[in-house]
Amino acid sequence: LHMERWRNHVTAEIKRINRNLQSIPSAQKTNVIRWWLQAVHSRFEHYKTEHIKMLKEATVLLELALWKAKLDDDDNKGGGDSLEAPTKKVKINVECTRNERRVTSGANIVIKNVLPFLALK
């Protein structure tokens, strides 16, 4: 959706500059084209920044999803140390177990291999 917006915006800008250049005197065309290129470049930087923000959000969501999958998978296997804590003393161990499962969820490997496909080049 984000890249589609960018494509539509640039297409509209190209059509606009082509339409406008026909009515501009030859002596001013160079300045108008320079201004237009600066405006398009500025818009590109805006969309690039938005893309980076989206990648960061997607990375966090992917990490959380992998962590949740690891928690669910371990619970379904009946790993012995379930996350349901019957007492407060066990709660410390539950938090430790949750953090351990986060580290061992494999998110760092998956994210490292997924992000190159989403990055702008």
C-alpha positions as semicolon CSV with decimal commas, in nm:
position;residue;x (nm);y (nm);z (nm)
1;L;0,000;0,000;0,000
2;H;0,278;0,241;0,092
3;M;0,475;0,181;-0,228
4;E;0,154;0,201;-0,432
5;R;0,091;0,548;-0,286
6;W;0,444;0,649;-0,382
7;R;0,401;0,517;-0,736
8;N;0,067;0,698;-0,778
9;H;0,212;1,022;-0,642
10;V;0,515;1,013;-0,874
11;T;0,298;0,924;-1,174
12;A;0,072;1,220;-1,100
13;E;0,377;1,448;-1,062
14;I;0,520;1,334;-1,397
15;K;0,189;1,397;-1,571
16;R;0,163;1,738;-1,405
17;I;0,513;1,852;-1,505
18;N;0,461;1,730;-1,862
19;R;0,134;1,923;-1,881
20;N;0,281;2,239;-1,725
21;L;0,601;2,245;-1,933
22;Q;0,398;2,297;-2,250
23;S;0,281;2,640;-2,132
24;I;0,611;2,760;-1,981
25;P;0,846;2,979;-2,188
26;S;1,169;2,806;-2,293
27;A;1,386;3,038;-2,086
28;Q;1,213;2,932;-1,763
29;K;1,187;2,557;-1,828
30;T;1,526;2,476;-1,675
31;N;1,439;2,649;-1,348
32;V;1,095;2,488;-1,337
33;I;1,245;2,142;-1,397
34;R;1,505;2,200;-1,122
35;W;1,232;2,306;-0,879
36;W;1,023;2,004;-0,976
37;L;1,318;1,766;-0,927
38;Q;1,383;1,912;-0,581
39;A;1,016;1,865;-0,490
40;V;1,017;1,504;-0,613
41;H;1,341;1,433;-0,427
42;S;1,194;1,580;-0,108
43;R;0,885;1,359;-0,148
44;F;1,108;1,058;-0,209
45;E;1,294;1,124;0,117
46;H;0,960;1,149;0,296
47;Y;0,843;0,813;0,159
48;K;1,181;0,657;0,234
49;T;1,155;0,769;0,598
50;E;0,801;0,630;0,616
51;H;0,924;0,300;0,472
52;I;1,195;0,275;0,738
53;K;0,936;0,338;1,011
54;M;0,715;0,065;0,866
55;L;1,010;-0,176;0,857
56;K;1,084;-0,111;1,223
57;E;0,721;-0,174;1,316
58;A;0,712;-0,489;1,104
59;T;1,032;-0,612;1,268
60;V;0,885;-0,568;1,615
61;L;0,563;-0,745;1,513
62;L;0,757;-1,030;1,354
63;E;0,970;-1,072;1,666
64;L;0,661;-1,074;1,890
65;A;0,486;-1,326;1,664
66;L;0,787;-1,557;1,667
67;W;0,816;-1,525;2,044
68;K;0,446;-1,605;2,087
69;A;0,478;-1,903;1,853
70;K;0,773;-2,029;2,057
71;L;0,574;-1,988;2,381
72;D;0,273;-2,169;2,233
73;D;0,489;-2,443;2,086
74;D;0,668;-2,505;2,416
75;D;0,336;-2,509;2,605
76;N;0,185;-2,756;2,358
77;K;0,484;-2,986;2,395
78;G;0,426;-2,988;2,770
79;G;0,777;-2,870;2,842
80;G;0,732;-2,910;3,214
81;D;0,769;-2,546;3,313
82;S;0,436;-2,407;3,202
83;L;0,382;-2,034;3,209
84;E;0,080;-2,066;3,436
85;A;0,215;-1,969;3,776
86;P;0,024;-2,108;4,074
87;T;0,209;-1,891;4,328
88;K;0,400;-1,564;4,342
89;K;0,732;-1,740;4,408
90;V;0,708;-1,916;4,074
91;K;0,630;-1,587;3,895
92;I;0,999;-1,495;3,894
93;N;1,079;-1,824;3,723
94;V;0,794;-1,766;3,476
95;E;0,937;-1,429;3,375
96;C;1,281;-1,584;3,341
97;T;1,136;-1,865;3,129
98;R;0,947;-1,618;2,907
99;N;1,263;-1,414;2,851
100;E;1,463;-1,728;2,778
101;R;1,204;-1,837;2,521
102;R;1,221;-1,493;2,363
103;V;1,596;-1,528;2,319
104;T;1,565;-1,882;2,186
105;S;1,268;-1,810;1,956
106;G;1,499;-1,769;1,656
107;A;1,362;-1,422;1,579
108;N;1,709;-1,276;1,531
109;I;1,785;-1,532;1,259
110;V;1,449;-1,497;1,085
111;I;1,451;-1,116;1,094
112;K;1,809;-1,101;0,966
113;N;1,706;-1,311;0,666
114;V;1,370;-1,140;0,601
115;L;1,473;-0,772;0,619
116;P;1,692;-0,776;0,305
117;F;1,381;-0,856;0,101
118;L;1,197;-0,555;0,245
119;A;1,476;-0,297;0,227
120;L;1,487;-0,025;-0,036
121;K;1,781;-0,054;-0,275
